[in-house]
Amino acid sequence: MLRNDIRYEGRASWSLAHRRWLARLVLPSPAQQIVFQELVDAVLERERRRDRLEHQLDALAPTWPGYQLACALLAFRGIQKTVAYTVVAETASFARFSHPSRYMAWLGLVPSEHSSGASRHQGPITRSGNRWARTLLVEAAWAYRYAPKVSPIIERRAQQIDPAIRALAWKAQLRLTHKYRRFIARGNKHANVAVTAVARELAAFIWDAARLIERAPHG
């Protein structure tokens, strides 16, 4: 499409409007049209596969020991079902982390450090931990670019969640949104750096949520 200078002028890729635009698109040659359609079909098949896997997850998840915590994490902005399932499953047990900083380090979200004598220099994050959970938390952290708000989607998901977890999720919104804006206001920090810092602190809030779930009475 770019080779033919064909660009979508709408607001969001893979929205309903974008898909209708793709369905009407006619490329200059039959060969290009075939390749284009095969690529579109590949995307659609990936989506169908995703939907099948999510259906299986929904069926199996209620019997999983991490299900309660995964559901609780849905109260947090930016964390959807697949993100919650993956983060909880990859972490396995939050009890093995005595402090949120240890959990951040396990995720590889803490800055690397280079020390020599009296000098101490912090570099990029270590990326030495679990890359699946880290990647998803960084993606979730982008949601904190926007003003704090409990959207209708979050409100619906949070109806059956412990009020203490909901309060923690709202506290996270207030704090992490402010953190992102403070980083950006400095002018010398790239948005990716700000989002990584937000993801690091989001991990601490998730650790807190896990502790609240552990202490909650079960009955």
mmCIF file of C-alpha atoms in Angstrom:
data_model
loop_
_atom_site.group_PDB
_atom_site.id
_atom_site.type_symbol
_atom_site.label_atom_id
_atom_site.label_comp_id
_atom_site.label_asym_id
_atom_site.label_seq_id
_atom_site.Cartn_x
_atom_site.Cartn_y
_atom_site.Cartn_z
ATOM 1 C CA MET A 1 0.000 0.000 0.000
ATOM 2 C CA LEU A 2 2.801 2.434 0.832
ATOM 3 C CA ARG A 3 4.527 1.607 -2.459
ATOM 4 C CA ASN A 4 1.365 2.779 -4.195
ATOM 5 C CA ASP A 5 1.056 5.801 -1.913
ATOM 6 C CA ILE A 6 -2.170 4.463 -0.429
ATOM 7 C CA ARG A 7 -2.717 5.710 3.100
ATOM 8 C CA TYR A 8 -5.651 5.399 5.434
ATOM 9 C CA GLU A 9 -6.816 8.828 6.548
ATOM 10 C CA GLY A 10 -9.114 7.657 9.322
ATOM 11 C CA ARG A 11 -8.518 7.816 13.032
ATOM 12 C CA ALA A 12 -7.755 4.220 14.080
ATOM 13 C CA SER A 13 -6.330 1.229 12.261
ATOM 14 C CA TRP A 14 -8.387 -1.988 12.295
ATOM 15 C CA SER A 15 -11.484 -0.157 13.467
ATOM 16 C CA LEU A 16 -14.778 -0.954 11.726
ATOM 17 C CA ALA A 17 -14.300 2.082 9.494
ATOM 18 C CA HIS A 18 -10.778 0.955 8.594
ATOM 19 C CA ARG A 19 -11.971 -2.568 7.768
ATOM 20 C CA ARG A 20 -14.688 -1.190 5.485
ATOM 21 C CA TRP A 21 -12.060 0.938 3.771
ATOM 22 C CA LEU A 22 -9.844 -2.122 3.263
ATOM 23 C CA ALA A 23 -12.753 -4.103 1.820
ATOM 24 C CA ARG A 24 -13.323 -1.419 -0.836
ATOM 25 C CA LEU A 25 -9.662 -0.996 -1.710
ATOM 26 C CA VAL A 26 -8.585 -1.908 -5.253
ATOM 27 C CA LEU A 27 -4.872 -2.040 -6.049
ATOM 28 C CA PRO A 28 -3.392 -1.189 -9.469
ATOM 29 C CA SER A 29 -2.580 -4.756 -10.550
ATOM 30 C CA PRO A 30 -4.172 -8.189 -10.023
ATOM 31 C CA ALA A 31 -0.949 -9.523 -8.467
ATOM 32 C CA GLN A 32 -0.894 -6.732 -5.895
ATOM 33 C CA GLN A 33 -4.567 -7.316 -5.127
ATOM 34 C CA ILE A 34 -3.893 -11.012 -4.454
ATOM 35 C CA VAL A 35 -0.980 -10.279 -2.123
ATOM 36 C CA PHE A 36 -2.997 -7.592 -0.354
ATOM 37 C CA GLN A 37 -5.965 -9.902 0.189
ATOM 38 C CA GLU A 38 -3.728 -12.704 1.466
ATOM 39 C CA LEU A 39 -2.220 -10.327 4.039
ATOM 40 C CA VAL A 40 -5.634 -9.126 5.167
ATOM 41 C CA ASP A 41 -6.823 -12.742 5.466
ATOM 42 C CA ALA A 42 -3.733 -13.569 7.559
ATOM 43 C CA VAL A 43 -4.647 -10.812 10.017
ATOM 44 C CA LEU A 44 -8.250 -12.002 10.176
ATOM 45 C CA GLU A 45 -7.138 -15.589 10.823
ATOM 46 C CA ARG A 46 -4.872 -14.395 13.678
ATOM 47 C CA GLU A 47 -7.885 -12.622 15.153
ATOM 48 C CA ARG A 48 -10.008 -15.749 14.907
ATOM 49 C CA ARG A 49 -7.250 -17.768 16.570
ATOM 50 C CA ARG A 50 -7.045 -15.169 19.352
ATOM 51 C CA ASP A 51 -10.805 -15.399 19.854
ATOM 52 C CA ARG A 52 -10.652 -19.209 20.054
ATOM 53 C CA LEU A 53 -7.885 -19.074 22.665
ATOM 54 C CA GLU A 54 -9.717 -16.439 24.699
ATOM 55 C CA HIS A 55 -12.819 -18.630 24.658
ATOM 56 C CA GLN A 56 -10.776 -21.521 26.034
ATOM 57 C CA LEU A 57 -9.255 -19.255 28.687
ATOM 58 C CA ASP A 58 -12.701 -18.116 29.790
ATOM 59 C CA ALA A 59 -13.793 -21.743 30.155
ATOM 60 C CA LEU A 60 -10.722 -22.896 32.099
ATOM 61 C CA ALA A 61 -9.817 -19.827 34.169
ATOM 62 C CA PRO A 62 -12.409 -20.173 36.981
ATOM 63 C CA THR A 63 -10.684 -23.360 38.193
ATOM 64 C CA TRP A 64 -7.229 -21.692 38.215
ATOM 65 C CA PRO A 65 -5.737 -20.657 41.604
ATOM 66 C CA GLY A 66 -4.734 -17.272 40.170
ATOM 67 C CA TYR A 67 -8.216 -16.477 38.895
ATOM 68 C CA GLN A 68 -9.286 -14.276 41.826
ATOM 69 C CA LEU A 69 -6.235 -12.046 41.557
ATOM 70 C CA ALA A 70 -6.462 -11.885 37.763
ATOM 71 C CA CYS A 71 -10.071 -10.704 38.045
ATOM 72 C CA ALA A 72 -9.075 -8.137 40.664
ATOM 73 C CA LEU A 73 -6.451 -6.654 38.350
ATOM 74 C CA LEU A 74 -9.204 -5.769 35.863
ATOM 75 C CA ALA A 75 -9.972 -2.798 38.113
ATOM 76 C CA PHE A 76 -6.682 -1.232 36.981
ATOM 77 C CA ARG A 77 -6.637 1.013 33.948
ATOM 78 C CA GLY A 78 -4.817 -0.525 30.995
ATOM 79 C CA ILE A 79 -5.118 -4.091 32.303
ATOM 80 C CA GLN A 80 -7.476 -6.260 30.330
ATOM 81 C CA LYS A 81 -8.223 -9.935 30.717
ATOM 82 C CA THR A 82 -5.344 -11.369 28.699
ATOM 83 C CA VAL A 83 -2.853 -9.016 30.366
ATOM 84 C CA ALA A 84 -4.144 -9.949 33.827
ATOM 85 C CA TYR A 85 -4.025 -13.690 33.110
ATOM 86 C CA THR A 86 -0.504 -13.493 31.696
ATOM 87 C CA VAL A 87 0.979 -11.334 34.462
ATOM 88 C CA VAL A 88 -0.469 -13.534 37.209
ATOM 89 C CA ALA A 89 0.478 -16.783 35.461
ATOM 90 C CA GLU A 90 4.038 -15.666 34.728
ATOM 91 C CA THR A 91 4.542 -14.413 38.291
ATOM 92 C CA ALA A 92 3.124 -17.653 39.737
ATOM 93 C CA SER A 93 3.455 -16.561 43.392
ATOM 94 C CA PHE A 94 3.666 -12.996 44.611
ATOM 95 C CA ALA A 95 4.455 -14.292 48.101
ATOM 96 C CA ARG A 96 8.034 -14.976 47.045
ATOM 97 C CA PHE A 97 8.652 -11.245 46.686
ATOM 98 C CA SER A 98 9.035 -9.709 50.138
ATOM 99 C CA HIS A 99 8.968 -6.155 48.763
ATOM 100 C CA PRO A 100 7.602 -4.571 45.556
ATOM 101 C CA SER A 101 11.145 -3.557 44.580
ATOM 102 C CA ARG A 102 12.044 -7.241 44.355
ATOM 103 C CA TYR A 103 9.105 -7.817 42.051
ATOM 104 C CA MET A 104 10.151 -4.861 39.879
ATOM 105 C CA ALA A 105 13.658 -6.321 39.658
ATOM 106 C CA TRP A 106 12.295 -9.753 38.702
ATOM 107 C CA LEU A 107 10.369 -8.089 35.889
ATOM 108 C CA GLY A 108 13.543 -6.368 34.670
ATOM 109 C CA LEU A 109 11.979 -2.923 35.104
ATOM 110 C CA VAL A 110 14.624 -1.474 37.424
ATOM 111 C CA PRO A 111 17.438 0.733 36.028
ATOM 112 C CA SER A 112 20.808 -0.858 35.406
ATOM 113 C CA GLU A 113 23.650 0.553 37.444
ATOM 114 C CA HIS A 114 27.305 1.163 36.642
ATOM 115 C CA SER A 115 29.484 2.130 39.600
ATOM 116 C CA SER A 116 33.157 2.969 39.718
ATOM 117 C CA GLY A 117 34.700 4.252 42.906
ATOM 118 C CA ALA A 118 32.586 7.098 44.214
ATOM 119 C CA SER A 119 30.650 7.537 40.959
ATOM 120 C CA ARG A 120 27.283 5.920 40.380
ATOM 121 C CA HIS A 121 25.476 5.952 37.052
ATOM 122 C CA GLN A 122 22.051 4.503 36.270
ATOM 123 C CA GLY A 123 21.351 3.303 32.762
ATOM 124 C CA PRO A 124 18.402 1.698 30.914
ATOM 125 C CA ILE A 125 16.281 -0.954 32.601
ATOM 126 C CA THR A 126 17.968 -4.318 33.055
ATOM 127 C CA ARG A 127 15.441 -6.312 30.973
ATOM 128 C CA SER A 128 16.817 -9.320 32.829
ATOM 129 C CA GLY A 129 13.508 -10.588 34.181
ATOM 130 C CA ASN A 130 10.350 -12.060 32.740
ATOM 131 C CA ARG A 131 9.908 -10.440 29.344
ATOM 132 C CA TRP A 132 6.284 -11.515 28.818
ATOM 133 C CA ALA A 133 4.957 -9.858 31.959
ATOM 134 C CA ARG A 134 7.271 -6.867 31.495
ATOM 135 C CA THR A 135 6.143 -6.264 27.915
ATOM 136 C CA LEU A 136 2.463 -6.390 28.831
ATOM 137 C CA LEU A 137 2.890 -4.056 31.805
ATOM 138 C CA VAL A 138 4.693 -1.523 29.607
ATOM 139 C CA GLU A 139 1.833 -1.719 27.106
ATOM 140 C CA ALA A 140 -0.683 -1.271 29.926
ATOM 141 C CA ALA A 141 1.245 1.743 31.222
ATOM 142 C CA TRP A 142 0.472 3.735 28.062
ATOM 143 C CA ALA A 143 -3.107 4.093 29.349
ATOM 144 C CA TYR A 144 -1.854 6.427 32.062
ATOM 145 C CA ARG A 145 -1.108 9.165 29.533
ATOM 146 C CA TYR A 146 -4.702 10.260 29.886
ATOM 147 C CA ALA A 147 -6.519 12.084 32.666
ATOM 148 C CA PRO A 148 -7.717 9.855 35.523
ATOM 149 C CA LYS A 149 -11.143 8.465 34.787
ATOM 150 C CA VAL A 150 -13.179 5.384 35.633
ATOM 151 C CA SER A 151 -14.536 4.472 32.227
ATOM 152 C CA PRO A 152 -17.820 2.564 31.824
ATOM 153 C CA ILE A 153 -15.815 -0.507 30.813
ATOM 154 C CA ILE A 154 -13.712 -0.434 33.992
ATOM 155 C CA GLU A 155 -16.811 0.284 36.071
ATOM 156 C CA ARG A 156 -18.587 -2.782 34.655
ATOM 157 C CA ARG A 157 -15.561 -4.997 35.214
ATOM 158 C CA ALA A 158 -15.091 -3.742 38.767
ATOM 159 C CA GLN A 159 -18.631 -4.391 40.018
ATOM 160 C CA GLN A 160 -17.684 -7.708 41.643
ATOM 161 C CA ILE A 161 -14.222 -6.614 42.795
ATOM 162 C CA ASP A 162 -13.286 -5.910 46.420
ATOM 163 C CA PRO A 163 -13.749 -2.164 47.162
ATOM 164 C CA ALA A 164 -10.230 -2.107 48.628
ATOM 165 C CA ILE A 165 -8.821 -3.204 45.252
ATOM 166 C CA ARG A 166 -10.942 -0.626 43.449
ATOM 167 C CA ALA A 167 -9.636 2.082 45.760
ATOM 168 C CA LEU A 168 -6.078 0.912 45.095
ATOM 169 C CA ALA A 169 -6.688 1.011 41.322
ATOM 170 C CA TRP A 170 -7.999 4.569 41.556
ATOM 171 C CA LYS A 171 -4.990 5.572 43.662
ATOM 172 C CA ALA A 172 -2.812 4.077 40.921
ATOM 173 C CA GLN A 173 -4.565 6.164 38.267
ATOM 174 C CA LEU A 174 -4.010 9.394 40.183
ATOM 175 C CA ARG A 175 -0.396 8.675 40.978
ATOM 176 C CA LEU A 176 0.710 7.166 37.681
ATOM 177 C CA THR A 177 -0.957 9.810 35.515
ATOM 178 C CA HIS A 178 0.803 12.475 37.553
ATOM 179 C CA LYS A 179 4.074 10.582 37.242
ATOM 180 C CA TYR A 180 3.802 10.365 33.461
ATOM 181 C CA ARG A 181 2.993 14.069 33.127
ATOM 182 C CA ARG A 182 5.835 15.038 35.435
ATOM 183 C CA PHE A 183 8.316 13.080 33.322
ATOM 184 C CA ILE A 184 7.052 14.604 30.087
ATOM 185 C CA ALA A 185 7.056 18.134 31.556
ATOM 186 C CA ARG A 186 10.789 17.881 32.178
ATOM 187 C CA GLY A 187 11.297 18.014 28.438
ATOM 188 C CA ASN A 188 14.398 15.817 28.466
ATOM 189 C CA LYS A 189 12.636 12.472 28.830
ATOM 190 C CA HIS A 190 11.309 10.457 25.903
ATOM 191 C CA ALA A 191 7.749 9.156 26.220
ATOM 192 C CA ASN A 192 9.073 5.579 26.265
ATOM 193 C CA VAL A 193 11.177 6.389 29.333
ATOM 194 C CA ALA A 194 8.162 7.888 31.076
ATOM 195 C CA VAL A 195 5.976 4.887 30.250
ATOM 196 C CA THR A 196 8.637 2.475 31.507
ATOM 197 C CA ALA A 197 8.777 4.364 34.800
ATOM 198 C CA VAL A 198 4.993 4.148 35.030
ATOM 199 C CA ALA A 199 5.099 0.395 34.310
ATOM 200 C CA ARG A 200 7.641 -0.071 37.091
ATOM 201 C CA GLU A 201 5.339 1.622 39.610
ATOM 202 C CA LEU A 202 2.272 -0.165 38.202
ATOM 203 C CA ALA A 203 4.048 -3.403 39.121
ATOM 204 C CA ALA A 204 4.223 -2.176 42.717
ATOM 205 C CA PHE A 205 0.475 -1.532 42.757
ATOM 206 C CA ILE A 206 -0.124 -5.037 41.385
ATOM 207 C CA TRP A 207 2.072 -6.425 44.175
ATOM 208 C CA ASP A 208 -0.075 -4.514 46.685
ATOM 209 C CA ALA A 209 -3.234 -5.930 45.119
ATOM 210 C CA ALA A 210 -1.839 -9.461 45.433
ATOM 211 C CA ARG A 211 -1.158 -8.895 49.127
ATOM 212 C CA LEU A 212 -4.693 -7.603 49.668
ATOM 213 C CA ILE A 213 -6.113 -10.703 47.973
ATOM 214 C CA GLU A 214 -3.915 -12.954 50.129
ATOM 215 C CA ARG A 215 -5.119 -11.289 53.339
ATOM 216 C CA ALA A 216 -8.790 -11.250 52.320
ATOM 217 C CA PRO A 217 -10.991 -13.854 54.064
ATOM 218 C CA HIS A 218 -12.018 -16.763 51.887
ATOM 219 C CA GLY A 219 -15.316 -18.394 52.361
#
